[in-house]
Coordinates of C-alpha atoms and ligand atoms in Angstrom, one line a residue:
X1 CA 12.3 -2.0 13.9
X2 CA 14.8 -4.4 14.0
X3 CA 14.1 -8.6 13.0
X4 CA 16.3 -10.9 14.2
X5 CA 16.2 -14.8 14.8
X6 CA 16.9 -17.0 17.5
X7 CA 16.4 -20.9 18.9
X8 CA 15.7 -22.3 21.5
X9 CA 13.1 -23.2 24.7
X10 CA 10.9 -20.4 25.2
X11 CA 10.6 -20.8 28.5
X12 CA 14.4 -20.4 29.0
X13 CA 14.3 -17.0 27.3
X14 CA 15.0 -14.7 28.9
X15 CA 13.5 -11.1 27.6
X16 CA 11.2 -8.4 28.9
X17 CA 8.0 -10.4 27.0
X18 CA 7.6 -13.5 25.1
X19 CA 4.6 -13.4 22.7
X20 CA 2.5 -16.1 21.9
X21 CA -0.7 -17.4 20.2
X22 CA -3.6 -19.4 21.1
X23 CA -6.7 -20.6 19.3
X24 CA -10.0 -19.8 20.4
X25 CA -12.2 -21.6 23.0
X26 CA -10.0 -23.9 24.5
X27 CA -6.5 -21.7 24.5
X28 CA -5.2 -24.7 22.9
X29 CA -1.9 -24.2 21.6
X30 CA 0.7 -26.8 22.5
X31 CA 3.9 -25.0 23.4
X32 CA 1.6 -23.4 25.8
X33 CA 0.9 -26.0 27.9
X34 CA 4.2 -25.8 30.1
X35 CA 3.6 -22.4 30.6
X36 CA -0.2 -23.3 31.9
X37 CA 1.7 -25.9 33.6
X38 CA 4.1 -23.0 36.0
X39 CA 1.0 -20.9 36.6
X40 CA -1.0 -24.1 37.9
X41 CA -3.4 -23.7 35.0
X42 CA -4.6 -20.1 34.7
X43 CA -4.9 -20.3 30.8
X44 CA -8.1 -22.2 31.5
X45 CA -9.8 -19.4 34.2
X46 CA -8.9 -16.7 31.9
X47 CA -10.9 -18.6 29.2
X48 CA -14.1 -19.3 31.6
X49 CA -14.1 -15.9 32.9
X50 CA -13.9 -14.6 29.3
X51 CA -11.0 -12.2 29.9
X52 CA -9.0 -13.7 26.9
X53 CA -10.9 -16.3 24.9
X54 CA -8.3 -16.2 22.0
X55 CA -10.6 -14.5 19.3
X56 CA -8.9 -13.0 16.5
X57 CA -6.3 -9.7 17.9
X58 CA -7.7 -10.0 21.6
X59 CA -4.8 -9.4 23.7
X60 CA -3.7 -10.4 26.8
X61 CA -0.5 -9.2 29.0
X62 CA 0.6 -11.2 32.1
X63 CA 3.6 -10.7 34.3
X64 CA 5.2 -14.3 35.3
X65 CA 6.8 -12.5 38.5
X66 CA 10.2 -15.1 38.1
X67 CA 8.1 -18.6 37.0
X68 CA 9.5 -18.6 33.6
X69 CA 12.5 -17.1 32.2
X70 CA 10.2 -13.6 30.1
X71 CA 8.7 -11.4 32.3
X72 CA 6.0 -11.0 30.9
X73 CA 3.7 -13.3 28.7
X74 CA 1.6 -11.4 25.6
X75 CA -1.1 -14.2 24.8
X76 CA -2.6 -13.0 21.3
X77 CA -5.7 -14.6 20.2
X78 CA -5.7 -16.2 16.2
X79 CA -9.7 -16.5 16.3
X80 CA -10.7 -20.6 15.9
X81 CA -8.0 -23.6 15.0
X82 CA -8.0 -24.7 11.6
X83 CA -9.0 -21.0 10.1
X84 CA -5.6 -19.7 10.8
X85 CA -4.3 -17.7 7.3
X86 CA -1.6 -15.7 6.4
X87 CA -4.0 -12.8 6.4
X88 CA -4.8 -13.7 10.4
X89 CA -1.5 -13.9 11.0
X90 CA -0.3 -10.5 10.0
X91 CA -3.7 -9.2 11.9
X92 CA -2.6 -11.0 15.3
X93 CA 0.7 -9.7 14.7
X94 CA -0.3 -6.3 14.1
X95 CA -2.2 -6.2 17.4
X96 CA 0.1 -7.7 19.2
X97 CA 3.1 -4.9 18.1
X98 CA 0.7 -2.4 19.2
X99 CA -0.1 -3.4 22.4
X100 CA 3.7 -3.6 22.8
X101 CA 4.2 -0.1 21.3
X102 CA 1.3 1.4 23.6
X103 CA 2.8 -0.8 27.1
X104 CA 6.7 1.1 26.0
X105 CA 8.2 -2.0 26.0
X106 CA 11.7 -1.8 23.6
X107 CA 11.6 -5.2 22.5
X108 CA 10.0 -8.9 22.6
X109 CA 10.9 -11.9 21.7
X110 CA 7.7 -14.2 19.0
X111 CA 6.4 -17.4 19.1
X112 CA 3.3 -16.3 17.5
X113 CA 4.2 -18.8 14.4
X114 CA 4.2 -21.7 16.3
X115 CA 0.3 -22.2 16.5
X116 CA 0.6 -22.7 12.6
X117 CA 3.5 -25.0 12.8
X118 CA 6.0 -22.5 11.3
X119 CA 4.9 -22.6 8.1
X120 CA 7.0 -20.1 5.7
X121 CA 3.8 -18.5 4.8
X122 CA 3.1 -18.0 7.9
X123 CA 6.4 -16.7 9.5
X124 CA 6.4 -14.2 6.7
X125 CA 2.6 -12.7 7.8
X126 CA 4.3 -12.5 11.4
X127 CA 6.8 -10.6 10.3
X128 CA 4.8 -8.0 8.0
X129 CA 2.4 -7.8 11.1
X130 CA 4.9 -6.4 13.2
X131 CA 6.9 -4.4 10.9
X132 CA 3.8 -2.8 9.5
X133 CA 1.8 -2.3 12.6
X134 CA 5.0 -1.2 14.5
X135 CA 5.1 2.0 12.1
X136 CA 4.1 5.4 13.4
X137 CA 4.8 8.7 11.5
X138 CA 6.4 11.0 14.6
X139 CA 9.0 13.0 13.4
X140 CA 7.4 16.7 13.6
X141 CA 6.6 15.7 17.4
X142 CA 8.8 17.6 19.6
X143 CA 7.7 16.3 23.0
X144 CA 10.4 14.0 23.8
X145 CA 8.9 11.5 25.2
X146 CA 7.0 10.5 22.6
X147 CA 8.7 6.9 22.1
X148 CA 10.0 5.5 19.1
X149 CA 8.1 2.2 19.6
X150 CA 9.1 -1.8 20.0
X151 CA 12.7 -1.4 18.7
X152 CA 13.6 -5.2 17.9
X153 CA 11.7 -8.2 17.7
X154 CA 13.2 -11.6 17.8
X155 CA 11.6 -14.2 16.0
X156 CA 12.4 -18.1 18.4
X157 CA 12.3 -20.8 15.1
X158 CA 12.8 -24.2 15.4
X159 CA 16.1 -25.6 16.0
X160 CA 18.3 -25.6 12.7
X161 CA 15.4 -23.6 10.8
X162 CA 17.6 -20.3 11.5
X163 CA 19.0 -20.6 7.9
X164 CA 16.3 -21.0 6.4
X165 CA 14.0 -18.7 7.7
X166 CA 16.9 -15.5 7.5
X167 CA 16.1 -15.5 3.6
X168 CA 12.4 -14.6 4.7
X169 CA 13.3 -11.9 7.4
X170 CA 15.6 -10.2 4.5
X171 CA 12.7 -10.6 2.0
X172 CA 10.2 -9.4 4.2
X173 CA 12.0 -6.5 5.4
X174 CA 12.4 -5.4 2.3
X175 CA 9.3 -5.4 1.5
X176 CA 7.8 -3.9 4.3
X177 CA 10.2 -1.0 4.5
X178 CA 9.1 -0.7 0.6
X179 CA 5.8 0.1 2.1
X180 CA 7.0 2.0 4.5
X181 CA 8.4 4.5 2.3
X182 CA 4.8 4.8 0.5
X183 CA 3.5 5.3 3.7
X184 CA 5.8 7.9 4.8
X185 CA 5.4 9.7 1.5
X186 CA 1.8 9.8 1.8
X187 CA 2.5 11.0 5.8
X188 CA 4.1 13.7 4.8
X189 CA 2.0 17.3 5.0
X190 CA 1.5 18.7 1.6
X191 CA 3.9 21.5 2.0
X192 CA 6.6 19.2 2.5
X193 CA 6.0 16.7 -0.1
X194 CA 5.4 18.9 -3.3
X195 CA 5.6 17.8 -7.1
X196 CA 9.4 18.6 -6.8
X197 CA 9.6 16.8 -3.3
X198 CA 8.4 13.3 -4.9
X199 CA 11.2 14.0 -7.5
X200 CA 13.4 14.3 -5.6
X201 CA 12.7 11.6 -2.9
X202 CA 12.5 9.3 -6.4
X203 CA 15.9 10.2 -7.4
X204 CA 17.2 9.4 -4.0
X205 CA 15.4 5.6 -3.7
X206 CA 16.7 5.0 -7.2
X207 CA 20.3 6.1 -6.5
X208 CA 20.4 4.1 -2.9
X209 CA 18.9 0.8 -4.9
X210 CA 20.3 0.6 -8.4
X211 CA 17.1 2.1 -10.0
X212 CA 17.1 3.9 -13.3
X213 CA 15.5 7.6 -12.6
X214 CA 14.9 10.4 -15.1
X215 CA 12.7 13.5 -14.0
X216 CA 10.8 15.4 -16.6
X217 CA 10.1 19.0 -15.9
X218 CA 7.6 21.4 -17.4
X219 CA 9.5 22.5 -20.6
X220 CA 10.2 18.7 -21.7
X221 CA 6.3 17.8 -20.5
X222 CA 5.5 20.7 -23.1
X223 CA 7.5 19.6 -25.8
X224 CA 6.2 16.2 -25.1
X225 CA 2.3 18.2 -25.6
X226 CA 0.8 16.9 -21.9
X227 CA -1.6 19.5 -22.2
X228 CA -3.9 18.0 -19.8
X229 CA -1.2 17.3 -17.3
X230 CA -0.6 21.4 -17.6
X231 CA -3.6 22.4 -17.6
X232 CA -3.9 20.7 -13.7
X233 CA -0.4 22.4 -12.4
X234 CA -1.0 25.8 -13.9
X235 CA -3.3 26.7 -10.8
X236 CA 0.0 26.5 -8.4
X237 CA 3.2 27.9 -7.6
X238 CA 4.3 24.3 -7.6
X239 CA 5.9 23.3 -11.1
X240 CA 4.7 19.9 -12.1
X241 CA 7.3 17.2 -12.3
X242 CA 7.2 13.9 -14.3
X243 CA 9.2 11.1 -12.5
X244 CA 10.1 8.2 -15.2
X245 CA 11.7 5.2 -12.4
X246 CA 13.0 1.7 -13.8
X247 CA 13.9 -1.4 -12.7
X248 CA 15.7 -4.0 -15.6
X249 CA 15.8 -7.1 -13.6
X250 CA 14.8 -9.3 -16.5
X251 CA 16.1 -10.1 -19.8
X252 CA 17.1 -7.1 -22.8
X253 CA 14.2 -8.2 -24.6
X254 CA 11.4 -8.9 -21.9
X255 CA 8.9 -6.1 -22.6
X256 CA 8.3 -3.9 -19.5
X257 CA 5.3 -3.9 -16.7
X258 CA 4.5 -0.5 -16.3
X259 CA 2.6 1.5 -13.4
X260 CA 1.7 4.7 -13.6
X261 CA 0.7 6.3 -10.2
X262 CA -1.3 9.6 -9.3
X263 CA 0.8 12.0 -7.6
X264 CA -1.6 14.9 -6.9
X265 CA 0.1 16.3 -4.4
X266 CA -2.7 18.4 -2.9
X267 CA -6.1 18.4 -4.3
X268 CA -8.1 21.3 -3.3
X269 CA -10.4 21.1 -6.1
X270 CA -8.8 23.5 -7.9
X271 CA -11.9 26.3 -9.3
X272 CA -14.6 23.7 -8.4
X273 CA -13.2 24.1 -4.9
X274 CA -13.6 21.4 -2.7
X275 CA -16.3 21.8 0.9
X276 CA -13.1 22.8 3.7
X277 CA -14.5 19.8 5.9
X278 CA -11.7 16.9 5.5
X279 CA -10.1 18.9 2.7
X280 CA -6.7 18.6 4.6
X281 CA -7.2 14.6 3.9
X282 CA -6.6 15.4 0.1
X283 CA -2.5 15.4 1.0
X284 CA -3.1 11.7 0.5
X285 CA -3.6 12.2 -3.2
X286 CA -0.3 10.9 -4.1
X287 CA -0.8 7.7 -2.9
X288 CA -1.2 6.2 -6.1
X289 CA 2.8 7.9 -6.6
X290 CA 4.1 6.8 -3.5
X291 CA 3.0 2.9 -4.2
X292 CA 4.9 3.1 -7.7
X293 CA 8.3 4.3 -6.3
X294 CA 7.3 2.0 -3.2
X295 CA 7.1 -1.0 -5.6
X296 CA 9.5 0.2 -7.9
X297 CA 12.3 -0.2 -4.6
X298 CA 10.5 -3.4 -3.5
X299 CA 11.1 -5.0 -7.0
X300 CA 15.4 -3.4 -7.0
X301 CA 16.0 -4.7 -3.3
X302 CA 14.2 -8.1 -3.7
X303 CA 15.9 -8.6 -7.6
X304 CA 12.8 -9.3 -9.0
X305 CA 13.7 -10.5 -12.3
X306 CA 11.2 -8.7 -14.6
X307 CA 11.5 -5.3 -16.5
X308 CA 9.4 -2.5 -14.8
X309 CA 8.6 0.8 -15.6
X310 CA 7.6 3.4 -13.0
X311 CA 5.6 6.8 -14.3
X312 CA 4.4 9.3 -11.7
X313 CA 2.5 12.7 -13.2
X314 CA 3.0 14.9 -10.0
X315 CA 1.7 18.1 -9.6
X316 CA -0.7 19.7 -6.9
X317 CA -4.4 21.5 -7.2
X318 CA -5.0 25.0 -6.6
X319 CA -7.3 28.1 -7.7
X320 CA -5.5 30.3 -9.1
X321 CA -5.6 33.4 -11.9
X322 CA -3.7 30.8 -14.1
X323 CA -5.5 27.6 -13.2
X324 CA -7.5 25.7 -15.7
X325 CA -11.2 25.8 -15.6
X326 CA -15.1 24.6 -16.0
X327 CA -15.6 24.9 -19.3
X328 CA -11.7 24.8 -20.7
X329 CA -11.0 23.1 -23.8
X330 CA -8.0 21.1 -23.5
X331 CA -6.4 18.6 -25.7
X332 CA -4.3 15.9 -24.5
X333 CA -1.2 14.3 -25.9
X334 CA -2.7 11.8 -27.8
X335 CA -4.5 14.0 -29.3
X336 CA -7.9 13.7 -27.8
X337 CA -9.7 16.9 -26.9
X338 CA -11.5 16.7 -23.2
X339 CA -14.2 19.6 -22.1
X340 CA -13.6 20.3 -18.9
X341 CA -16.9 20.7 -16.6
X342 CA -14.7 20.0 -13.4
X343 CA -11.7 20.9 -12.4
X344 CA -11.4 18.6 -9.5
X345 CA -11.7 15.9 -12.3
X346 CA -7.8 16.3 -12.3
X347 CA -6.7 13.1 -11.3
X348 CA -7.8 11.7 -14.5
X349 CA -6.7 14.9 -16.4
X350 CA -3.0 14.0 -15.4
X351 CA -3.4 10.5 -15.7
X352 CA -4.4 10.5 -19.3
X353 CA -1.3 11.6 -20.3
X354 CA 1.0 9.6 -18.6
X355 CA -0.8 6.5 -19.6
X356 CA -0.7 8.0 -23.4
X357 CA 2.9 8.1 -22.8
X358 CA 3.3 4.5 -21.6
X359 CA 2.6 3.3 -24.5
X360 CA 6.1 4.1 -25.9
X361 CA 7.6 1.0 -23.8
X362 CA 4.9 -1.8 -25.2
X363 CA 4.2 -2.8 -21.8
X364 CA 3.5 -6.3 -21.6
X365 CA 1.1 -5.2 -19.3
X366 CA 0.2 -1.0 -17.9
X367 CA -1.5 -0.8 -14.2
X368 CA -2.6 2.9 -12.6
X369 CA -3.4 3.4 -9.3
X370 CA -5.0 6.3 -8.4
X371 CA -7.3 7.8 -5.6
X372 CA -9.5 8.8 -8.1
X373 CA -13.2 9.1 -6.8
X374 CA -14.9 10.0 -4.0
X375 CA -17.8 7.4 -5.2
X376 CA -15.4 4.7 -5.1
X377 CA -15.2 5.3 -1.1
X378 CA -19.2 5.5 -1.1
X379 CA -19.2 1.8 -3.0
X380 CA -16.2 -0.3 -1.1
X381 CA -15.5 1.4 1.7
X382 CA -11.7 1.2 3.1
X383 CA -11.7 -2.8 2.9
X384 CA -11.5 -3.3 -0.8
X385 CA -9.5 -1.0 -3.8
X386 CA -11.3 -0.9 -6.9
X387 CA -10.6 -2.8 -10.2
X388 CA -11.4 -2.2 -13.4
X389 CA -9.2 -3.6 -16.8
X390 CA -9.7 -4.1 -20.5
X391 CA -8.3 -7.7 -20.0
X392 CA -10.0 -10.4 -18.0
X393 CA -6.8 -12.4 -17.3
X394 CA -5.1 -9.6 -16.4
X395 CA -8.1 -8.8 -13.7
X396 CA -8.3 -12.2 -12.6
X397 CA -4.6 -12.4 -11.5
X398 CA -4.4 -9.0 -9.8
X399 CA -7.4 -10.6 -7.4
X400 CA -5.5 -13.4 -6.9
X401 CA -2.6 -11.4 -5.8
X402 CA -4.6 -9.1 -3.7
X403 CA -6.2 -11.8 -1.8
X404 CA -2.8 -13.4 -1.1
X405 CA -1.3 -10.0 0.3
X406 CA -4.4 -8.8 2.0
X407 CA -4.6 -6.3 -0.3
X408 CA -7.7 -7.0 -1.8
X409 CA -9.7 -6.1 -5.4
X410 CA -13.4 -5.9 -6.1
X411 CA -13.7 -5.5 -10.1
X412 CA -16.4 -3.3 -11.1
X413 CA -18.0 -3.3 -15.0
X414 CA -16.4 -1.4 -17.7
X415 CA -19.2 -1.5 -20.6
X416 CA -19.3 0.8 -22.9
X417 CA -22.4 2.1 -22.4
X418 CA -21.1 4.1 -18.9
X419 CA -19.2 6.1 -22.2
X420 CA -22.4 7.5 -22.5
X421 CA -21.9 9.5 -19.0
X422 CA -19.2 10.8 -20.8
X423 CA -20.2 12.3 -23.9
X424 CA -19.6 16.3 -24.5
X425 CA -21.3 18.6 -26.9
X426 CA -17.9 20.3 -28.5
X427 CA -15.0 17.8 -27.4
X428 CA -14.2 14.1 -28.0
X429 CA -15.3 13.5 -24.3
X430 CA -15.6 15.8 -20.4
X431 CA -13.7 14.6 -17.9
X432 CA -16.3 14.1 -15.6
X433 CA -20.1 12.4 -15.9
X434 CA -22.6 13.0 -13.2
X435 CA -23.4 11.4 -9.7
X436 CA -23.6 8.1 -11.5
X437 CA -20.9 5.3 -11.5
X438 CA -18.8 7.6 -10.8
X439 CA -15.9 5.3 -10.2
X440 CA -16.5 3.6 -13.5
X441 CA -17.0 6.9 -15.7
X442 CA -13.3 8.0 -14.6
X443 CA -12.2 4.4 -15.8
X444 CA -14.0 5.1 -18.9
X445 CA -12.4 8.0 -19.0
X446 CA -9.2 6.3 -18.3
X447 CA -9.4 3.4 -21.0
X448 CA -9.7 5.9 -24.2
X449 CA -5.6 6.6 -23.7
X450 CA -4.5 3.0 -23.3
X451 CA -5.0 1.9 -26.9
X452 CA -5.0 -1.9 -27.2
X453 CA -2.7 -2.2 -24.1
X454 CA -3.5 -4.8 -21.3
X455 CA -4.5 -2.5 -18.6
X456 CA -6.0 -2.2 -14.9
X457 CA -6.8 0.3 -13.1
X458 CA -6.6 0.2 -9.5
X459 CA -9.1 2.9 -7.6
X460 CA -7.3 3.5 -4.3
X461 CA -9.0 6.3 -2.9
X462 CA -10.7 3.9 -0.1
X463 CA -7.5 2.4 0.6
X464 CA -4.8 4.7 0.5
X465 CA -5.9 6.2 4.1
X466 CA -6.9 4.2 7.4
X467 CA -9.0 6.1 9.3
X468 CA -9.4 4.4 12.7
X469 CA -6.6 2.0 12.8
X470 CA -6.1 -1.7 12.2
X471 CA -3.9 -4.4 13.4
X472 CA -1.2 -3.8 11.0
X473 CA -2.5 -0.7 9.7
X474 CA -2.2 2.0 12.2
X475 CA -4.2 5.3 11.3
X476 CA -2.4 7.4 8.3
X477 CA -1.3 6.0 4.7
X478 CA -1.4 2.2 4.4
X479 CA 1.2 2.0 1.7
X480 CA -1.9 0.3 -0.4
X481 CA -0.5 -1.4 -3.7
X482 CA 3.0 -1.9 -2.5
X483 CA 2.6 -5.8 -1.3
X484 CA -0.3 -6.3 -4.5
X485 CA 2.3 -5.5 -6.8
X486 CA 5.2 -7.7 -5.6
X487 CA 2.9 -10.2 -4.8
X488 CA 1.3 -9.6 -8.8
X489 CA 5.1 -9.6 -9.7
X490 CA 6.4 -12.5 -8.0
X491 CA 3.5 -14.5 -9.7
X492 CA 4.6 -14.0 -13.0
X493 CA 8.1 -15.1 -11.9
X494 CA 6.9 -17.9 -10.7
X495 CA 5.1 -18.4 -14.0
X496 CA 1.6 -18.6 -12.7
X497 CA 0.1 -15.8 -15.2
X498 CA 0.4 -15.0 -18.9
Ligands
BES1 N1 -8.9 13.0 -5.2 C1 -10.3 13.0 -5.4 C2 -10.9 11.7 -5.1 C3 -11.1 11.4 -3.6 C4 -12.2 11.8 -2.9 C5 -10.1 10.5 -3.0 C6 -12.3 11.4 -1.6 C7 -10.3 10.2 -1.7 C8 -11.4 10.6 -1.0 C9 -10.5 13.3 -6.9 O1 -9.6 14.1 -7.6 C10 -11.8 13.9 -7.0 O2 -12.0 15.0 -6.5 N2 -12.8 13.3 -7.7 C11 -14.1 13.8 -7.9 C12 -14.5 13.5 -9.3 C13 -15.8 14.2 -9.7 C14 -15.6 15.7 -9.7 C15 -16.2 13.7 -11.0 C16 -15.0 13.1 -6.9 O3 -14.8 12.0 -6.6 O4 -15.8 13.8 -6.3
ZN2 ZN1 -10.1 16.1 -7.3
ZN3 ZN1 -7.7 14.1 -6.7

């Protein structure tokens, strides 16, 4: 979908539908009020009957039939005056994209901002809202007719604010095609997007946006001793690959942030086989992957001045006469030995290794994200990822950044005692405890191969996948982690963390 920026009178624009907001109760939104004015006051019966009220992402299409210059009107309701957030913006936006894409209309024109007083902050949520919740992922349907949704949006500013608000369309369509590109990853049926897929799709991003790239295949993984990411990708055909993505955008010396994603590729379990029911859902296990080379582009096409590090384990899950199993004795490559009691454990398996191995950059500070437990949907649902970190500040910032992006954190305990879960008669620790806390054993797990790094871990497997659909997250892979991170990232350009 295509952003562009105009002036002018709404009512003198002429397009196939003109978008606005209005507040709840009342309708009450000024630039309205001459629209009201060529209907002979209809805003206010559609408010008494109750057919559009203006609550939050209620929609409400009207053909002008020649009183104004659009065709049509889209009212979108922002919920009550005064509440109005970036977070409600990107929601009403969302809706309204949808109810675009589902009508077949091409294109609009937006004056959705308006209600907040174009507020940067607030332009910027309208244009995530529509370029996130204008995504669909259509490209094995053959039926023609399938449409490619709303095709370009333009945004009416103030004015003289045209300048000034182009910086935000560039920045935010760079970010949102950064999420996109998650998204599409995670979209993409396991057979398609194998270990050597997500490689290769890396090495791509990173030669299109000045990203350093360097895959790392079995042999080098070997010499390297990632036992325990071996001992997942012996059970397919698929040879493992480890994908090592960076971005210098700050100084020589500036030590690195590095994030190291999950990029199971298919988790069937392996031997402790998963139940078939929803199995096919486990394509999404590279999620965690798809939001590092997602962030990784974000940070190259926005210039974010800071020195990042992107490290994705990738390899996919499968029985096999070679795969590991219950009972296995595998040592990792930091040297500590893991019991394996369950093979679909492997997310942490893979994980352990690649966070062992970020400790040769010094990272000023090391963030996984992973969809790493099934008990972490049972505790937060889809509306929260979990956080857990060895580093309060560190915890405290990623919230911060996850309520400004909508991407939001709930920290969970890491005590030492849930080690206890943990314990194994003949190694240094299993890889997996029982039904308990299971989101915080895997952390456990986890935090014995990060040494004294500054470290969070970010349990996505809630998140990664929207089930129903939402305003600007239509049903399929969210892209989860992309906007946290930049948002994280910006903040410590703008000097606002440690
Ligand atoms: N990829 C799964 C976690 C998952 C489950 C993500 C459901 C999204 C939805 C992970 O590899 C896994 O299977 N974890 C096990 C761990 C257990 C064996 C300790 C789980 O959560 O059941
Ligand atoms: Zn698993
Ligand atoms: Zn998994």
């Amino acid at each position: 979908m295509k952003l562009t920026l105009s002036s002018g009178n709404p009512l003198e624009h002429k397009c196939s539908v003109l978008v606005a907001g209005c507040f709840e109760k009342n309708l009450e939104a000024p630039f309205i009020a001459p629209f009201d004015q060529a209907f002979g006051g209809w805003l206010g019966s559609l408010s008494e009957t109750g057919e559009f009220t203006g609550k939050l992402n209620k929609c409400v299409m009207i053909h002008t039939l020649g009183r104004v210059a659009p065709d049509r009107l889209l009212l979108v309701g922002l919920g009550k005056k005064g509440k109005l957030t970036g977070e409600r913006m990107r929601q009403a936006a969302g809706s309204a994209v949808q109810v675009l894409r589902k009508a077949g209309l091409k294109n609009g024109v937006s004056i959705l901002h308006m209600a907040g007083g174009e507020l940067p902050d607030l332009l910027r949520a309208e244009m995530e809202g529509y370029l996130l919740g204008g995504y669909s992922f259509d490209h094995y349907k053959t039926d023609p007719d399938i449409s490619g949704g709303v095709e370009e949006l333009t945004i009416l500013v103030n004015q003289g604010a045209e300048k000034t608000s182009e910086n935000i369309v560039s920045e935010t369509v760079m970010l949102c095609e950064s999420v996109i590109i998650a998204r599409e990853l995670v979209d993409q049926p396991a057979n398609v997007a194998t270990p050597s897929f997500l490689a290769e799709k890396a090495v791509e991003v990173a030669g299109r946006y000045g990203l350093e790239c360097r895959v790392m295949e079995g042999e080098e993984m070997e010499q390297n001793g990632m036992a325990a990411l071996l001992a997942v990708a012996k059970g397919s055909c698929q040879p493992p690959r480890f994908i090592i993505l960076e971005h210098r955008g700050g100084k020589e010396k500036d030590k690195p942030i590095v994030l190291v994603g999950k990029g199971v590729t298919f988790d069937s379990g392996g031997i402790s086989l998963k139940p078939g029911k929803g199995m096919e859902m486990m394509k999404d296990d590279m999620a965690g992957g798809a939001a590092v080379i997602g962030t990784l582009t974000a940070a190259a096409r926005m210039k974010i001045p800071v020195n990042l590090v992107g490290l994705i384990p990738a390899v996919e899950n499968l029985p096999d006469g070679r795969a590991y199993k219950p009972g296995d004795l595998v040592k990792s490559m930091s040297g500590k030995t893991i019991e394996i009691v369950n093979t679909d454990a492997e997310g942490r398996m893979i994980l352990c290794d690649a966070l062992h191995y970020a400790q040769r950059y010094k990272p000023a500070a090391l963030i996984d994200l992973a969809t790493l437990t099934g008990a972490c949907v049972v505790a937060l649902g889809s509306f929260a990822t979990g956080l857990m970190s060895n580093d309060d500040g560190l915890a405290k910032v990623l919230k911060k950044a996850g309520e400004a992006s909508g991407e939001r954190l709930w920290e969970l305990p890491l005590w030492e005692e849930y080690g206890e879960l943990m314990k194994s008669d003949i190694a240094d620790m299993k890889n997996a405890g029982g039904p308990e806390a299971g989101t915080i054993s895997a952390a456990w797990f986890l935090k014995q191969f990060v040494g004294k790094t500054r470290w969070a871990h970010l349990d996505i497997a809630g998140t990664a996948w929207e089930e129903k659909g939402r305003p600007y997250l239509p049903k399929g892979a969210t892209g989860i982690g992309v906007r946290l991170l930049v948002e994280y990232l910006q903040g410590i350009v703008a000097g606002k963390t440690a």
